[in-house]
mmCIF file of C-alpha atoms and ligand atoms in Angstrom:
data_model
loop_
_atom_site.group_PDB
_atom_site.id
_atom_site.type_symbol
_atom_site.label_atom_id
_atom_site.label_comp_id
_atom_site.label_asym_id
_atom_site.label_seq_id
_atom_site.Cartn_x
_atom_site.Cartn_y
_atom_site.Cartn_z
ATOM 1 C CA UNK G 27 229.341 358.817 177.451
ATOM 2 C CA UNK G 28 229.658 355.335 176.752
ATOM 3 C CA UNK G 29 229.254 355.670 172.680
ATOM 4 C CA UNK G 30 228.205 351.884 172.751
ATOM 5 C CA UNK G 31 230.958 350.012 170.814
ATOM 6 C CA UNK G 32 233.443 352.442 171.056
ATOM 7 C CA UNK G 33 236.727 350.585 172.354
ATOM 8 C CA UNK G 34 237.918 352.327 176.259
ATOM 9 C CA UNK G 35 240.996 352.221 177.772
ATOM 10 C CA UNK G 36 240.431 349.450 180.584
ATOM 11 C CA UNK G 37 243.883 350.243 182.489
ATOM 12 C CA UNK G 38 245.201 353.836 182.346
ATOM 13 C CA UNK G 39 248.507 352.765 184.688
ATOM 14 C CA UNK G 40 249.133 349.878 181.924
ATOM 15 C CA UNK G 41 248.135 350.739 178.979
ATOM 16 C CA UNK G 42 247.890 348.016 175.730
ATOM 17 C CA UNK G 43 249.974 348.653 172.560
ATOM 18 C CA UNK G 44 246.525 349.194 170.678
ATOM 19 C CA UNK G 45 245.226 351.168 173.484
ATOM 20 C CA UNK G 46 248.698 354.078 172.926
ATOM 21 C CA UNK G 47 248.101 354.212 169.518
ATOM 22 C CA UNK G 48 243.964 354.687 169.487
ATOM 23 C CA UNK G 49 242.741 355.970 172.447
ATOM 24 C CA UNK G 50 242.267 359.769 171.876
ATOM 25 C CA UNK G 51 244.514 362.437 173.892
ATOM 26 C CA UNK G 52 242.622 365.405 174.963
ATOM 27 C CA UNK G 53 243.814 368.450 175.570
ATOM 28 C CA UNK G 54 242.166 370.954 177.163
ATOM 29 C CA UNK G 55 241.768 373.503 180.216
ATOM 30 C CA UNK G 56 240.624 372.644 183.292
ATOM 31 C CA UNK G 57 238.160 374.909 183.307
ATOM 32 C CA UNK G 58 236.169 377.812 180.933
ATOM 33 C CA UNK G 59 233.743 380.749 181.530
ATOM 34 C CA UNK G 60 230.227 379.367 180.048
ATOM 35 C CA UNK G 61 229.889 381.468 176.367
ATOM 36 C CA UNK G 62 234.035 381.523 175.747
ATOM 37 C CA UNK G 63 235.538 379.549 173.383
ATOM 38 C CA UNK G 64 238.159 377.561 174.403
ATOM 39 C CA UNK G 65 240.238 375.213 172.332
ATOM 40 C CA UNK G 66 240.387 371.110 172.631
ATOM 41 C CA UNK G 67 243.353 369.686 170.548
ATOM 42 C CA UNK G 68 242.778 365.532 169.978
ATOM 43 C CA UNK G 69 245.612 363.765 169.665
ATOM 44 C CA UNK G 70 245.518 360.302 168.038
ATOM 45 C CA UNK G 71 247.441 358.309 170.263
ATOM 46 C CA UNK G 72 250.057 358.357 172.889
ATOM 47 C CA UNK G 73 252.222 356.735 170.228
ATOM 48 C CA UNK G 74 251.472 358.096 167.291
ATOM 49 C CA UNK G 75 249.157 355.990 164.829
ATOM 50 C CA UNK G 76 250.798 355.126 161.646
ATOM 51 C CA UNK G 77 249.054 357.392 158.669
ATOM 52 C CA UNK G 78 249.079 355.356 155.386
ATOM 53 C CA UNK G 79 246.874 354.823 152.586
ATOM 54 C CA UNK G 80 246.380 351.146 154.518
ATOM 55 C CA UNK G 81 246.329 352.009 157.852
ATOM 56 C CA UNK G 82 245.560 355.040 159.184
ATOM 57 C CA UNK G 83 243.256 357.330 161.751
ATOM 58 C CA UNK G 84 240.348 358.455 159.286
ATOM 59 C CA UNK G 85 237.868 360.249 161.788
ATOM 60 C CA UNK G 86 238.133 362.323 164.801
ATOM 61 C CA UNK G 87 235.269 363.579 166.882
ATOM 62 C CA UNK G 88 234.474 365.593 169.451
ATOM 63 C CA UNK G 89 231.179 365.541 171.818
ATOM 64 C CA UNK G 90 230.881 368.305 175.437
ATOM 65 C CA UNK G 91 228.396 367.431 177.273
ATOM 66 C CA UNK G 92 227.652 364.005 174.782
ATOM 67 C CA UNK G 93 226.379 366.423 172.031
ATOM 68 C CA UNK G 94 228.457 366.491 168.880
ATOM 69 C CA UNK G 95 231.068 369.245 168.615
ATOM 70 C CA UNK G 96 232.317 368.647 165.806
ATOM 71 C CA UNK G 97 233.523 365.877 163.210
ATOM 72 C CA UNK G 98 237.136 366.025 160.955
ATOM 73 C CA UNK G 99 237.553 363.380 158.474
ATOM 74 C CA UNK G 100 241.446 362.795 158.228
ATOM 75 C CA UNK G 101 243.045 361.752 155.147
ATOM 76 C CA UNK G 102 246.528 359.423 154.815
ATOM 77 C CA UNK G 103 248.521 361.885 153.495
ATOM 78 C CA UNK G 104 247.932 364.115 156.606
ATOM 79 C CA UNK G 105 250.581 363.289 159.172
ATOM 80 C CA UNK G 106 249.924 363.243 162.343
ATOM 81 C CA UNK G 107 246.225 361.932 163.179
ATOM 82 C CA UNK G 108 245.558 365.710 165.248
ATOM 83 C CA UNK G 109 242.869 367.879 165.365
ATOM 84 C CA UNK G 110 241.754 371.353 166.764
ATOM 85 C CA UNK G 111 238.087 372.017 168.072
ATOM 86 C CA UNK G 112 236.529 375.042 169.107
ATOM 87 C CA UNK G 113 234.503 374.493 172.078
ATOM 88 C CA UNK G 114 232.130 376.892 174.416
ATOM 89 C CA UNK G 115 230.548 375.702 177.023
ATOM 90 C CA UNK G 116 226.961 376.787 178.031
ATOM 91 C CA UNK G 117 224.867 378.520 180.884
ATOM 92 C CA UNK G 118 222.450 375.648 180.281
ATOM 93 C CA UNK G 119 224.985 373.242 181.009
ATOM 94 C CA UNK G 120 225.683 374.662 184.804
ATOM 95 C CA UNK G 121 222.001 375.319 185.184
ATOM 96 C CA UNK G 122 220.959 371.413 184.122
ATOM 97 C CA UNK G 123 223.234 370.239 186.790
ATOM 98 C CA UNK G 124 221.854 373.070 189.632
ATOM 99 C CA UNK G 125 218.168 371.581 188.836
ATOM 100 C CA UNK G 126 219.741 367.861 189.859
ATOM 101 C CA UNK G 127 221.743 369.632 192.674
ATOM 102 C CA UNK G 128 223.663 366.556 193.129
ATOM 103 C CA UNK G 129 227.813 366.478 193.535
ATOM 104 C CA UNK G 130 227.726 363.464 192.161
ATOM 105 C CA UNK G 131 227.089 365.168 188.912
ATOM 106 C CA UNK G 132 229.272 367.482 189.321
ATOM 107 C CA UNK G 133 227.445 370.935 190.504
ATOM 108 C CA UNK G 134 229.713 373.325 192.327
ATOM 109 C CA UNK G 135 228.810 376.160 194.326
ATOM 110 C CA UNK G 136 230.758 379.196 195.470
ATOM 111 C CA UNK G 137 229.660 380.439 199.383
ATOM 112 C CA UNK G 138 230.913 383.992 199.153
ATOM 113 C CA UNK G 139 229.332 384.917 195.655
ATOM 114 C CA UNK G 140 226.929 382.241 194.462
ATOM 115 C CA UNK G 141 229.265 381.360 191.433
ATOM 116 C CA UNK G 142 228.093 378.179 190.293
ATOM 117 C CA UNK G 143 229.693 375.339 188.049
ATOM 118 C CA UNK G 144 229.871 372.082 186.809
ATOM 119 C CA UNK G 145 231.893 369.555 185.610
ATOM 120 C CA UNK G 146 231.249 368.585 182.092
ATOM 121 C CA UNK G 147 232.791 365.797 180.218
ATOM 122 C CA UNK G 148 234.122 366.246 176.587
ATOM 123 C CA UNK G 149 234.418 362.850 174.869
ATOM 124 C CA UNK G 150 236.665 362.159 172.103
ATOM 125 C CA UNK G 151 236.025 359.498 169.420
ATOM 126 C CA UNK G 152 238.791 358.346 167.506
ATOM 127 C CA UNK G 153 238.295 355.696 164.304
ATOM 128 C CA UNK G 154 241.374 353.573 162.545
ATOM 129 C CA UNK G 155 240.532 352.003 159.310
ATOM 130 C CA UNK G 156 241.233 348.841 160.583
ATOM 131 C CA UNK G 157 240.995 348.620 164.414
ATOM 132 C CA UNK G 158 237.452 350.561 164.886
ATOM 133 C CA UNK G 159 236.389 353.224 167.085
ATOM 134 C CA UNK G 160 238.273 354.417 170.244
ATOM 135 C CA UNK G 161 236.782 356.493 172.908
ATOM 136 C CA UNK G 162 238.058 358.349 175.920
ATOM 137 C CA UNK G 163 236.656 361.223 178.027
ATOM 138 C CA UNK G 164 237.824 364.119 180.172
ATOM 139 C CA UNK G 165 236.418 366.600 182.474
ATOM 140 C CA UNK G 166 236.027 370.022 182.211
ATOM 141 C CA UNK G 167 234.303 373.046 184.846
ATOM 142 C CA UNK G 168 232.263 375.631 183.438
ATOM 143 C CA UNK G 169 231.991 378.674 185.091
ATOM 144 C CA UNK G 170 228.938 380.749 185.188
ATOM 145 C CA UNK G 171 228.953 384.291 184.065
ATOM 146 C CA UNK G 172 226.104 385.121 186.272
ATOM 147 C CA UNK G 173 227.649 385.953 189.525
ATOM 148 C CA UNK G 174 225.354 387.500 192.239
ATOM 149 C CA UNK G 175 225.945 390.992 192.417
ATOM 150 C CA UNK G 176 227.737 393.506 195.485
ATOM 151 C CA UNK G 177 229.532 389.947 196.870
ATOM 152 C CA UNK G 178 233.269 389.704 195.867
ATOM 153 C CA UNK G 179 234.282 386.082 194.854
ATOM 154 C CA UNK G 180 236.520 384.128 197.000
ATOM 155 C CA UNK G 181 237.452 381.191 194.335
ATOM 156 C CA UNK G 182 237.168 381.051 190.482
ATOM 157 C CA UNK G 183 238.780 382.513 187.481
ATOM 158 C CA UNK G 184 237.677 386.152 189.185
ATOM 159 C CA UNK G 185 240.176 386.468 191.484
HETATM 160 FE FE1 FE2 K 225 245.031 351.167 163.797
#
C-alpha cells in the first residue's frame, strides 16, 4: 500500500535487527470465499518486541484491500505485541479487478466454471513507541461465490 512513512523490510533473505523485531508477521490463509470471515493474527516481530512501560509495540493495524480493518491499541503490560482480526473479503473486491481485467492485478479466472478471483493484499501496520511505524503486506485470493451455474468446477475451494 505504501502507507507513506511507514518503515518496509528492504531485504526479506537478510533481515536487520530492527527490521525482526517491527516488521509485522501476518498470518493468514491463502485464500477465502468473498462474504466469510476468516481470521488474520499480527504478530509483532519475528523476535519478539520488548513490551515495557518504555519501550513497547503500542498500535497494531490492519488494512485488506488498503481500507482499514481494524485498529488495537496495545498496552505495556500486555505481553506479547499480537493481535487477532476478523476479516471478509468482498464480491466487490473480485469484481473491481474483472473491470481492469489485468493479471497484473491479480484477476483470476476459472475455464471450466467461470469462478473468478483475485489477489488482494492485507497490509499490516505496526507502531513502537520509539522506533515509528512498520509496515509489511501479504497476499490473499478471494473467491467468488457466484459460480456459473450447470458447469462443475475444475479448481478452487469447490472441489
Ligand atoms: Fe522498538
Amino acid at each position: 500500500m505504501a502507507l507513506n512513512a511507514n518503515q518496509q523490510i528492504k531485504d526479506y533473505g537478510n533481515l536487520t535487527d530492527p527490521e525482526k523485531k517491527h516488521a509485522p508477521v501476518i498470518v493468514a490463509p491463502d485464500e477465502a470465499m468473498a462474504g466469510n470471515p476468516f481470521e488474520v493474527r499480527v504478530i509483532v516481530g519475528n523476535v519478539p518486541h520488548v513490551m515495557d512501560e518504555s519501550h513497547y509495540i503500542s498500535q497494531v493495524e490492519l488494512y485488506l484491500d488498503e481500507e482499514p480493518v481494524g485498529k488495537v491499541q496495545l498496552k505495556p503490560t500486555q505481553g506479547a505485541a499480537e493481535v487477532v482480526f476478523v476479516v471478509t473479503g468482498t464480491e466487490d473486491m473480485v469484481a473491481a479487478r474483472e473491470i481492469r481485467n489485468c493479471t497484473v492485478h491479480g484477476f483470476g479466472l476459472c475455464g471450466a466454471c467461470g469462478t473468478r478471483s483475485a489477489i488482494v493484499k492485507l497490509t499490516a501496520v505496526a507502531t513502537c513507541n520509539v522506533h515509528g511505524s512498520w509496515e509489511d503486506s501479504k497476499g490473499i485470493e478471494i473467491i467468488s461465490a457466484n459460480v456459473r451455474s450447470g458447469r462443475k468446477c475444475t479448481w478452487g475451494p469447490q472441489l
